[in-house]
Short mmCIF file of C-alpha atoms in Angstrom, two decimals:
data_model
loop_
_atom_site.label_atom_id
_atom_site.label_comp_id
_atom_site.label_asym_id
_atom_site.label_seq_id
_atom_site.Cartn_x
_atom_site.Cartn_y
_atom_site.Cartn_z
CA UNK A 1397 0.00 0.00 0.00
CA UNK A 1398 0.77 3.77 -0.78
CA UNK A 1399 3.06 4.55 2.26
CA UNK A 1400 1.50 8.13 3.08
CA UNK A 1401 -2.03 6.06 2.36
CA UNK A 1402 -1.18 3.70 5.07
CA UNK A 1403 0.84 6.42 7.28
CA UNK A 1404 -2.74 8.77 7.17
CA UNK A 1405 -5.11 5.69 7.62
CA UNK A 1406 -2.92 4.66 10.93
CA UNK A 1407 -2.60 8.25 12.03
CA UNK A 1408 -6.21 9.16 11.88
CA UNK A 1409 -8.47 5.09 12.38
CA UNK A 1410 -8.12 4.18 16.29
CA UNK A 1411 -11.46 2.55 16.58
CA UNK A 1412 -13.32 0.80 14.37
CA UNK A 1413 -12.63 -2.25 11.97
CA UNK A 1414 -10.96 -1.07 8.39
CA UNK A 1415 -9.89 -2.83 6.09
CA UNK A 1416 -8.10 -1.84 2.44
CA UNK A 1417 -7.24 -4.57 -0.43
CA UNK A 1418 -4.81 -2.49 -2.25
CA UNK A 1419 -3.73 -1.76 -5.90
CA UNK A 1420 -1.26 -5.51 -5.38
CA UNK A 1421 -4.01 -7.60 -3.87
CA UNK A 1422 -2.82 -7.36 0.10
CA UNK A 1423 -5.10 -6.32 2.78
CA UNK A 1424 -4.16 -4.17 5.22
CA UNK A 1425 -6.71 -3.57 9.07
CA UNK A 1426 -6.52 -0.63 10.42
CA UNK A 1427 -8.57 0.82 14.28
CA UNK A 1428 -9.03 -2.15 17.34
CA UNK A 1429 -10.78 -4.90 15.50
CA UNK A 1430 -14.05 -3.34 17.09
CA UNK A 1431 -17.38 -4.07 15.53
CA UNK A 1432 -18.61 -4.92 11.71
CA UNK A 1433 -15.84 -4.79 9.52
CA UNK A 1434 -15.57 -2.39 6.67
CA UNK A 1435 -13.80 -3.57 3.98
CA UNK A 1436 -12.76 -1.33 0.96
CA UNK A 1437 -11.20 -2.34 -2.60
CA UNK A 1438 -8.54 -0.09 -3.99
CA UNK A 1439 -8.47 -1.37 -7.13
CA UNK A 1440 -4.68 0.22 -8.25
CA UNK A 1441 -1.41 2.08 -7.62
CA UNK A 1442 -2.64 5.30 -9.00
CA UNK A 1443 -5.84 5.45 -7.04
CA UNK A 1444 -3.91 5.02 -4.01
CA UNK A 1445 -1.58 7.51 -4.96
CA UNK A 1446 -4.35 10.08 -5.79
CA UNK A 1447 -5.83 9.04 -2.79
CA UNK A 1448 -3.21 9.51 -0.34
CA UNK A 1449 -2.23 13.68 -1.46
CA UNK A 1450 -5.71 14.40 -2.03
CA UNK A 1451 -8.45 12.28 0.02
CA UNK A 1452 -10.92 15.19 -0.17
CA UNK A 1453 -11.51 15.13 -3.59
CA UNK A 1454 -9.78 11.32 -4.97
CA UNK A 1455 -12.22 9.76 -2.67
CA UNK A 1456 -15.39 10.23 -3.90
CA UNK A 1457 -13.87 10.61 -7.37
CA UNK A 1458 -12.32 6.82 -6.92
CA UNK A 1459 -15.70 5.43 -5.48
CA UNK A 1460 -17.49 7.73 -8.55
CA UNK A 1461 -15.33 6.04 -11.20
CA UNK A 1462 -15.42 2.35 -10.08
CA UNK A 1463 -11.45 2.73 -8.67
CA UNK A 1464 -12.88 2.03 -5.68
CA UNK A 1465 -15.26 -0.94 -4.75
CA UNK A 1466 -16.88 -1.80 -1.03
CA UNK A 1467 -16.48 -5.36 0.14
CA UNK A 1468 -18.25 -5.12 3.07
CA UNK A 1469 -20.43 -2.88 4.36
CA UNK A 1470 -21.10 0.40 2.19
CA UNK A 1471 -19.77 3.84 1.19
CA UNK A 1472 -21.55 5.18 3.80
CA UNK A 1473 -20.32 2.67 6.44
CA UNK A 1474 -16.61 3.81 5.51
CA UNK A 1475 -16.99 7.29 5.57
CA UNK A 1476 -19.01 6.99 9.22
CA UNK A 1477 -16.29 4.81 9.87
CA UNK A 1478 -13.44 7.47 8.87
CA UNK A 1479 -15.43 10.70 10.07
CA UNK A 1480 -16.35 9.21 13.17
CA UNK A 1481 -12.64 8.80 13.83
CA UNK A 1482 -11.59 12.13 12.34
CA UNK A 1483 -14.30 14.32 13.52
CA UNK A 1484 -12.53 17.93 12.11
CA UNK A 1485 -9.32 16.46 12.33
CA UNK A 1486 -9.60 15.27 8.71
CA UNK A 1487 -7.93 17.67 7.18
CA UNK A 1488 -4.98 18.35 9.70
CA UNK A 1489 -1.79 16.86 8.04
CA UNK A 1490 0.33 19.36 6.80
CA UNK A 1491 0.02 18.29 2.98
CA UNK A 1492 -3.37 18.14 3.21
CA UNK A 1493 -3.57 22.19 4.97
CA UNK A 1494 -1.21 23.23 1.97
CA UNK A 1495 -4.24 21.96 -0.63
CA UNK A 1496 -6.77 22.95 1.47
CA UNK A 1497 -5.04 27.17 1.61
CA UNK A 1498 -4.96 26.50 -2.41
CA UNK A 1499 -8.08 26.35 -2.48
CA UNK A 1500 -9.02 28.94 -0.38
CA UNK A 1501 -7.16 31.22 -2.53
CA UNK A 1502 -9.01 29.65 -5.52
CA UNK A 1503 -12.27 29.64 -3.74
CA UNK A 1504 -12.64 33.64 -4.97
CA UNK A 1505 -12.89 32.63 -8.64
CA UNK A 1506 -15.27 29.23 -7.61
CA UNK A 1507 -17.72 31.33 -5.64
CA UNK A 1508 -17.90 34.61 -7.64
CA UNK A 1509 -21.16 33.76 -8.91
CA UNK A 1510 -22.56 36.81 -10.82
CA UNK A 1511 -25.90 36.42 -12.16
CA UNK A 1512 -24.69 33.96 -15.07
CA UNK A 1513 -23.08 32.17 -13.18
CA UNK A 1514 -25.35 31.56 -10.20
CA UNK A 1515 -27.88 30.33 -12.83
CA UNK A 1516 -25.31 27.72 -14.68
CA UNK A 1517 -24.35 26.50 -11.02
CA UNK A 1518 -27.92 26.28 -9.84
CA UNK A 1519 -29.04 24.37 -13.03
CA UNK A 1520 -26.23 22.21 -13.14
CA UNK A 1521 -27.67 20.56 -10.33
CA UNK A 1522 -31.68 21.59 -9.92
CA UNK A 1523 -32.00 21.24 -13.29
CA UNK A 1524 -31.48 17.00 -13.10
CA UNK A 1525 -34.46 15.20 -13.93
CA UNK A 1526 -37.55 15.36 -12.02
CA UNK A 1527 -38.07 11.95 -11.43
CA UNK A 1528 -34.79 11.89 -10.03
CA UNK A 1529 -35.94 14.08 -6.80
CA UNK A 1530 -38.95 11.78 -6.49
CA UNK A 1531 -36.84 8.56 -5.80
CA UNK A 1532 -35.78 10.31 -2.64
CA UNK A 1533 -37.11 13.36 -1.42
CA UNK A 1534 -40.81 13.57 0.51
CA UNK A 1535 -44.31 13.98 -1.40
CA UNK A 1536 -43.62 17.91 -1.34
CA UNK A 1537 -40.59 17.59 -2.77
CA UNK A 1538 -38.60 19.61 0.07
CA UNK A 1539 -34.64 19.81 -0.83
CA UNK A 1540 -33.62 20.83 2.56
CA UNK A 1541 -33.18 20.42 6.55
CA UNK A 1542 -36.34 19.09 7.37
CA UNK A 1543 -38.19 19.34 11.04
CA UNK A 1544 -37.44 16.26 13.43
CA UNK A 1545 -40.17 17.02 16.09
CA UNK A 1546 -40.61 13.65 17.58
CA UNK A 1547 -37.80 10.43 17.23
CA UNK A 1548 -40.42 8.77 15.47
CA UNK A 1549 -41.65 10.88 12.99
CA UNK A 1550 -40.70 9.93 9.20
CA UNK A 1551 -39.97 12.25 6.77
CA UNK A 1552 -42.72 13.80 5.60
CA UNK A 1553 -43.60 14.90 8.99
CA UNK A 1554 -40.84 16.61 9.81
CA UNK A 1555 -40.67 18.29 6.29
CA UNK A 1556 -44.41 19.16 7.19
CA UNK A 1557 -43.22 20.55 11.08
CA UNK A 1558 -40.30 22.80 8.56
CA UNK A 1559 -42.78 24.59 6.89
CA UNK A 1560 -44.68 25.11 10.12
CA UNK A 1561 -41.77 25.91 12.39
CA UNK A 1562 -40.37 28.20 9.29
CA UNK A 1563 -43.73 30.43 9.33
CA UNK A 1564 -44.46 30.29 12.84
CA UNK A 1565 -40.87 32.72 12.79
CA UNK A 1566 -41.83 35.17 10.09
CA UNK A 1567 -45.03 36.12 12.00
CA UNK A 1568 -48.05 35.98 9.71
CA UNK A 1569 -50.08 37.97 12.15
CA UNK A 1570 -53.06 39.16 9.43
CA UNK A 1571 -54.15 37.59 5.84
CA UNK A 1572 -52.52 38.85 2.58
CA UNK A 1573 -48.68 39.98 3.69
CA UNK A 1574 -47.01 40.25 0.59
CA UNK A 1575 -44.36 37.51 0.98
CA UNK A 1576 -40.95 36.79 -1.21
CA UNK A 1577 -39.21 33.37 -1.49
CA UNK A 1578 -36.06 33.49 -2.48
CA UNK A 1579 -34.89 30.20 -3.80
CA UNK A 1580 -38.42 28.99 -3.99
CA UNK A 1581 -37.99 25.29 -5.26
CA UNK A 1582 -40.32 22.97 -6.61
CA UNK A 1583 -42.92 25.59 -4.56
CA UNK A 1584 -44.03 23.59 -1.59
CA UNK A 1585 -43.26 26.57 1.40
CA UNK A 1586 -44.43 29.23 -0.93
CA UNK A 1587 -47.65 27.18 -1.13
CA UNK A 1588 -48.08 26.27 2.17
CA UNK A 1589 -48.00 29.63 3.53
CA UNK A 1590 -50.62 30.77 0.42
CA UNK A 1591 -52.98 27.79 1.63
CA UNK A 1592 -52.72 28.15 5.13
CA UNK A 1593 -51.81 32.03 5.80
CA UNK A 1594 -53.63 33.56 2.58
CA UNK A 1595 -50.05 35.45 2.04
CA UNK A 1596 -49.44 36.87 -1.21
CA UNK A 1597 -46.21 35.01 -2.04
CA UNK A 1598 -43.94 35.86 -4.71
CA UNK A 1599 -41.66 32.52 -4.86
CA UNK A 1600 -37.97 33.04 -7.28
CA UNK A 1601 -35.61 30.43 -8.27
CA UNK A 1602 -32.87 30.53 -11.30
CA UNK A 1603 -33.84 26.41 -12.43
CA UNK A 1604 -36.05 26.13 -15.42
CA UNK A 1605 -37.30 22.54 -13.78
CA UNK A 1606 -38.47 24.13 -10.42
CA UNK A 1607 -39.90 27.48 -12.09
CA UNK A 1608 -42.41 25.21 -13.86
CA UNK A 1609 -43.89 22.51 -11.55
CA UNK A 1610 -43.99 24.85 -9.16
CA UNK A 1611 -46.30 27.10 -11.36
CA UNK A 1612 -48.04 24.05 -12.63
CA UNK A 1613 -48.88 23.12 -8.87
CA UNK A 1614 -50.19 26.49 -8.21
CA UNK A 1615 -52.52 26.71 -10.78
CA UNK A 1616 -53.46 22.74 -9.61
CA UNK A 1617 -54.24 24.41 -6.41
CA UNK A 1618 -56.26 27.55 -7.84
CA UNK A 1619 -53.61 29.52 -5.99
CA UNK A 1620 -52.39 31.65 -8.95
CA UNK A 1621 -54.44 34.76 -7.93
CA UNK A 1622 -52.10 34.50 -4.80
CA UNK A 1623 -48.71 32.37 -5.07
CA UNK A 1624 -47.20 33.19 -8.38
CA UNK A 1625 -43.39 32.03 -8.91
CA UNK A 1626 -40.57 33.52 -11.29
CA UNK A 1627 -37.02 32.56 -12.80
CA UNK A 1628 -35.24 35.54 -11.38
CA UNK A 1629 -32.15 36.37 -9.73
CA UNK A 1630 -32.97 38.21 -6.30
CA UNK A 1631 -30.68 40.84 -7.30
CA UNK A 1632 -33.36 41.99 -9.65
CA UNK A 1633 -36.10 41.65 -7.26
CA UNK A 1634 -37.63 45.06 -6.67
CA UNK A 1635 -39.90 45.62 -3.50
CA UNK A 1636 -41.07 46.46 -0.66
CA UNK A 1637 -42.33 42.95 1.04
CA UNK A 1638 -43.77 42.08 4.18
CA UNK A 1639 -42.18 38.93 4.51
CA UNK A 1640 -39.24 37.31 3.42
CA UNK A 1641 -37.68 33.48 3.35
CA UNK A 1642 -35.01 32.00 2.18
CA UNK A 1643 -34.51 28.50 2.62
CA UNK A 1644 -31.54 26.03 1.57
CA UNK A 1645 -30.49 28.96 -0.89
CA UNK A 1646 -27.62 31.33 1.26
CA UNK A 1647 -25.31 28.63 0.55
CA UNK A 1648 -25.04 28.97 -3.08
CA UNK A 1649 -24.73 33.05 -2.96
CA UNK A 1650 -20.93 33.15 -2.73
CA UNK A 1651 -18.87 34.34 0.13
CA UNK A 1652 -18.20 37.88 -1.79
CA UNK A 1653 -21.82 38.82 -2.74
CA UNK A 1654 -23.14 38.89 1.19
CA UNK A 1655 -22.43 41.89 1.92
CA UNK A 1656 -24.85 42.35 -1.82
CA UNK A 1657 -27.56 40.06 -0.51
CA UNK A 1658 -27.97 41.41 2.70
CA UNK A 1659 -27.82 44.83 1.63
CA UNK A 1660 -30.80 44.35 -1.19
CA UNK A 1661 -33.02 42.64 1.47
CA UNK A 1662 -33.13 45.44 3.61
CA UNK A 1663 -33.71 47.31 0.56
CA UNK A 1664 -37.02 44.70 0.08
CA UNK A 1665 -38.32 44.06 3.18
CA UNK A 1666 -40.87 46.77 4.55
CA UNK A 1667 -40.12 48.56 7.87
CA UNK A 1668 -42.36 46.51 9.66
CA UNK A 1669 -41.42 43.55 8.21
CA UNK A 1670 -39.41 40.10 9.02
CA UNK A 1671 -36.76 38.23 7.40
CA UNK A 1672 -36.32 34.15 7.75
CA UNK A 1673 -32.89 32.61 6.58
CA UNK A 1674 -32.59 29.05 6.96
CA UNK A 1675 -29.18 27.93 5.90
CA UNK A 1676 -26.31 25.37 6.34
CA UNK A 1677 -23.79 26.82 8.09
CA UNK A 1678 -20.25 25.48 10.32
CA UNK A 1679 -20.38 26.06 14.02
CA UNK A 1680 -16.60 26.15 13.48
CA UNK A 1681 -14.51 28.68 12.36
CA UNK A 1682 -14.42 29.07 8.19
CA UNK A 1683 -13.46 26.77 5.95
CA UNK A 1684 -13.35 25.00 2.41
CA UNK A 1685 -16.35 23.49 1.22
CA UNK A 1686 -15.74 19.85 0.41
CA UNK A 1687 -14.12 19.49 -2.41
CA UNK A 1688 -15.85 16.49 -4.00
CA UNK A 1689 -19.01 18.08 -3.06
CA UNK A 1690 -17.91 21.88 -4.61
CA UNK A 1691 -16.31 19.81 -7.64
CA UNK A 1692 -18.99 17.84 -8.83
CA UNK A 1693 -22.56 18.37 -7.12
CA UNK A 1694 -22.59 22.07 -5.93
CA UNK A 1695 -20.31 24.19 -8.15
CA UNK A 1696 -20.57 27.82 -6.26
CA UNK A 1697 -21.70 26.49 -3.03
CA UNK A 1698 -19.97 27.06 -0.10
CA UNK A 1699 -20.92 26.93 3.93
CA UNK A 1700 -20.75 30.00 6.13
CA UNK A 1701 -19.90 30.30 9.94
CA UNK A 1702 -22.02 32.54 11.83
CA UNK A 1703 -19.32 35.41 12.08
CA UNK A 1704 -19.13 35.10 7.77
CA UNK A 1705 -22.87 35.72 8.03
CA UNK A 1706 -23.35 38.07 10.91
CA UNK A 1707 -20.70 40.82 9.65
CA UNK A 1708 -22.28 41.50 6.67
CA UNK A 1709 -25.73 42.18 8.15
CA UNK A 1710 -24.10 44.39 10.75
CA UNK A 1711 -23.28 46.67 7.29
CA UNK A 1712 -26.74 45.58 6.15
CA UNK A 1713 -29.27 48.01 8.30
CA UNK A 1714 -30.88 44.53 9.48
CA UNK A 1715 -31.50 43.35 13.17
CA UNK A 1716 -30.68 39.88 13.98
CA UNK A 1717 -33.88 38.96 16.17
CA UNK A 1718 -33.24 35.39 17.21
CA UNK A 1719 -30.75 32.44 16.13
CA UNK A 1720 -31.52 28.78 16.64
CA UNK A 1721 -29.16 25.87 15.75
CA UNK A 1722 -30.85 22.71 14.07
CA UNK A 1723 -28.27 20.24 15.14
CA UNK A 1724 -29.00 16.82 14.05
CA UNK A 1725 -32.03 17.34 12.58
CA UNK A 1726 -30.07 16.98 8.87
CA UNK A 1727 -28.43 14.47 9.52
CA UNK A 1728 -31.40 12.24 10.11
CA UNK A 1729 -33.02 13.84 6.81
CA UNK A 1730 -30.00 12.88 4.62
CA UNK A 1731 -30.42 9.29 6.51
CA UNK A 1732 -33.80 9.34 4.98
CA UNK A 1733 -32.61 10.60 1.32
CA UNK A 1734 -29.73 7.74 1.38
CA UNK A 1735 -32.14 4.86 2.55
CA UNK A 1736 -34.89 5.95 -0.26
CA UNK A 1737 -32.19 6.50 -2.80
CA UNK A 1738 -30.95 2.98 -1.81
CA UNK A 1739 -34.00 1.44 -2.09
CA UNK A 1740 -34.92 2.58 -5.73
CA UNK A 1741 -31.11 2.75 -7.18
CA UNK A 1742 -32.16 0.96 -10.18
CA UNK A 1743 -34.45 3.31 -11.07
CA UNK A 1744 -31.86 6.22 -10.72
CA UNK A 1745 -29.52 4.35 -12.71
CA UNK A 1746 -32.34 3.65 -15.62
CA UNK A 1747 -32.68 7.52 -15.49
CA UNK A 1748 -28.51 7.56 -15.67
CA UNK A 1749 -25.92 5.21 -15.06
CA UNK A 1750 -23.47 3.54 -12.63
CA UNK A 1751 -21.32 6.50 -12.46
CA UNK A 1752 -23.78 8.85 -11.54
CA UNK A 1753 -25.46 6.44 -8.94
CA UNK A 1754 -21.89 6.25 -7.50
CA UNK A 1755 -21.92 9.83 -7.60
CA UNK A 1756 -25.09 10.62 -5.50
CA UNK A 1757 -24.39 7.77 -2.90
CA UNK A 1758 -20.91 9.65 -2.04
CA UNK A 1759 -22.68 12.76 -1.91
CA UNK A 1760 -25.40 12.00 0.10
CA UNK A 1761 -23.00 9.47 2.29
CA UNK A 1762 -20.26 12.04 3.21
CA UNK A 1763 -23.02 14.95 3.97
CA UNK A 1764 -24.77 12.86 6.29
CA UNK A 1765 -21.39 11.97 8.13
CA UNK A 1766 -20.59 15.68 7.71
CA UNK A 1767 -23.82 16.79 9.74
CA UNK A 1768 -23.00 14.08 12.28
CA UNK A 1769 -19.11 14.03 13.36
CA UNK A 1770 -18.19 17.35 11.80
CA UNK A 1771 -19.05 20.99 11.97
CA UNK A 1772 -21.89 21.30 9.57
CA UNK A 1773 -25.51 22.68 11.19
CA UNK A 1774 -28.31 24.57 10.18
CA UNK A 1775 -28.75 27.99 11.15
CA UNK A 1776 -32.45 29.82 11.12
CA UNK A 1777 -31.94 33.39 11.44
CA UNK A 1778 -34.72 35.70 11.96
CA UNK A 1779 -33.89 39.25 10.98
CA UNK A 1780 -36.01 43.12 11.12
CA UNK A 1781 -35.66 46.44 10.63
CA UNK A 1782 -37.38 47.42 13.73
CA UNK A 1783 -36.00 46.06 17.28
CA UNK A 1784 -40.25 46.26 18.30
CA UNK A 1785 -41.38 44.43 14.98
CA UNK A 1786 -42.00 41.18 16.97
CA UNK A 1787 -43.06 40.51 19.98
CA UNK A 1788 -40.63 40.22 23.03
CA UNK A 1789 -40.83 36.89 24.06
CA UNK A 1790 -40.91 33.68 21.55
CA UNK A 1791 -44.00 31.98 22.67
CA UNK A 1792 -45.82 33.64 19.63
CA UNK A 1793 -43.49 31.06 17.77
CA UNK A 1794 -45.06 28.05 19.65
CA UNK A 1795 -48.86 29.35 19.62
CA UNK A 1796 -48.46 29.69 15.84
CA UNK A 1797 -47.06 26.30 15.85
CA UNK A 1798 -49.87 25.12 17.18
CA UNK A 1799 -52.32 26.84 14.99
CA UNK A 1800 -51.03 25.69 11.74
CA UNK A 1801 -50.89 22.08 13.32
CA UNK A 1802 -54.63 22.47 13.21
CA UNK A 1803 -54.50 24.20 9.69
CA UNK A 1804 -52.11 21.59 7.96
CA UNK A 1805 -53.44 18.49 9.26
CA UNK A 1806 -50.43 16.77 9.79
CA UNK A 1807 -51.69 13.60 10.24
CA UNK A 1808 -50.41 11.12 7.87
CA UNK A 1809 -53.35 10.48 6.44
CA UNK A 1810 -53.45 13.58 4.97
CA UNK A 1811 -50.48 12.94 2.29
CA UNK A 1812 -52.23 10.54 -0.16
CA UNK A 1813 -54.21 13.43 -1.51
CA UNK A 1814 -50.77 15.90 -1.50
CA UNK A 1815 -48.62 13.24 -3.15
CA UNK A 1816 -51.95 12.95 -5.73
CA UNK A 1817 -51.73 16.90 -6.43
CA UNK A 1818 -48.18 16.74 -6.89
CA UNK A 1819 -48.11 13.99 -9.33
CA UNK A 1820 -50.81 16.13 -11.33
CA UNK A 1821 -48.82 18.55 -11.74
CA UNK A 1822 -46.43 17.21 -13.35
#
């Protein structure tokens, strides 16, 4: 085996039960022996060599392009396996910091996504076949951190309790607030607060394949005479609003244009009026994005700390009104997108091929170990322009809850006729 492979491997797996067939047939253990062994096929030389200076990116490549094969267990096992041992360690040997401050320097090119080139990055990956998204994600087709209210809740309850727990923080205190989205989706939150909160949402995305189902679903719903949705970059978004949310879109703005973003949604939002951003973020200090994620499934994207987010809207004119941390609560959704992705592979592969397949299960794998042994969370931050736009303690938050619990109908038995409209519109 490589020797700075094997020197790495020893250096960072104490626990645990790894094993590596290398590029001559030998196979190598490394941790204590503990528990189910995960055994991985490096299939040559070069992969180990690629490997070894560059395990953030040669990876998932190796595993992408069949250089790498599981014996036991699977992709996800090893990287749980590796991360578990690593936590934010990963990255510590000194080649690997010298790649890492490379790309840092590079990142400013990566991330400067102008208008053009926020649209290219966002279609590169939103714009992926439809019936892709429905392999995995829940009947309202919600690409984000969903809600984990209860341990036993599956996921289309807890994407359900998102939507609720996202309006119950923007306040909907009287019918008809005009409300902007930006980074609407496939439509499901701008819809849900049109159905259950008669807002007047204007929902904006840059991917041609989200712009129209999400239309089609309004006019499904009669809902067009209030939730209308547009391809447009929120730079060109003129105002005032009531309400604005952003969900799962902050990370694909660019470090350099915050200071932009935050800026042009004070310039939107009315004086009275409140400001939701639900983001992933690092509860660490700032870093790279991964590179096998940046490379190949999020071109642009990149993951703030709080201080990257909170200096800009200091210049901004907004008020930060309240922060919470959803800790876990992604991890256990990207659980759910791996297992359903698992389960219907085939059909993801009819739609592709094995490469791609490959592809997503790294992706989805390494986020999910991200979320649990690294420093990846999801921020909600609730902004104003007025420090008495809300009330002063946050038990509106929980009475709203409540309310649209009786609104939504979140029993299960609900979704059958969701999942039905959804369908339709496509």
């Amino acid at each position: 085996m490589n020797s700075l492979l094997s020197f790495y491997l020893r250096r960072i797996v104490s626990d645990g039960n790894l094993l590596i067939t290398d590029g001559d047939g030998e196979t190598h253990r490394f941790g204590d022996g503990a528990g189910d062994p995960v055994h991985i096929h490096i299939k040559s030389r070069a992969a180990e060599r690629a490997i070894a200076v560059n395990p953030a990116l040669k990876f998932g490549e190796s595993y992408m392009n069949g250089a790498v094969d599981m014996v036991e267990g699977t992709i996800y096992d090893a990287l749980a396996l590796i991360f578990s041992n690593a936590g934010n360690e990963a990255s510590a040997q000194p080649w690997m910091r010298a790649i890492e401050r490379m790309r840092l320097i590079w990142r400013r090119f990566v991330q400067h996504n102008t208008p053009r080139r926020a649209r290219r990055n966002v279609q590169h990956h939103y714009d992926l076949s439809a019936e892709l998204y429905d392999l995995f994600l829940d009947i309202d087709r919600q690409y984000s951190c969903a809600y984990f209210e209860s341990p036993g809740d599956d996921l289309d309850q807890a994407q359900l309790a998102k939507k609720r727990h996202v309006a119950a923080k923007l306040n909907f205190d009287r019918p008809g607030l005009k409300t902007l989205d930006i980074g609407c989706g496939w439509g499901g939150l701008g819809l849900y607060l049109g159905r259950h909160l008669s807002a007047d949402v204007t929902g904006i995305t840059l991917s041609d394949e989200q712009h129209q189902l999400a239309s089609r679903r309004a006019m499904k719903e009669r809902l067009g005479d209030r939730v209308r949705f547009r391809i447009e970059d929120y730079r060109k978004t003129e105002g005032p609003f009531d309400r604005i949310v952003s969900v799962g879109m902050f990370e694909h703005v660019g470090r350099d244009y915050y200071d932009e973003f935050f800026q042009h949604a004070d310039r939107l939002l009315d004086k009275n009026g409140v400001m939701l951003l639900h983001t992933i973020g690092r509860y660490d200090a700032p870093a790279n994005t991964n590179a096998f994620i940046s490379r190949y499934i999020f071109p642009g994207g990149y993951l703030p700390a709080l201080s990257e987010i909170m200096e800009p809207v200091q210049r901004s004119g907004l008020i930060l009104t309240d922060v919470e941390v959803l800790r876990l609560h992604y991890a256990k959704t990207l659980k759910a997108w791996r297992e359903r992705f698992a389960g219907r592979r085939n059909e993801a592969k009819s739609l592709y091929d094995e490469r791609f397949c490959r592809m997503w299960e790294f992706y989805l794998a390494a986020s999910e170990a991200a979320f649990r042994w690294q420093d990846c969370v999801v921020f909600q931050l609730q902004f104003a322009k007025r420090v008495d736009a809300l009330p002063i303690t946050r038990t509106y938050m929980s009475d709203a809850e409540e309310r649209l619990r009786q609104l939504d109908g979140s029993d299960p038995a609900r979704t059958p006729a969701l999942r039905e409209c959804c369908e339709a519109a496509e």
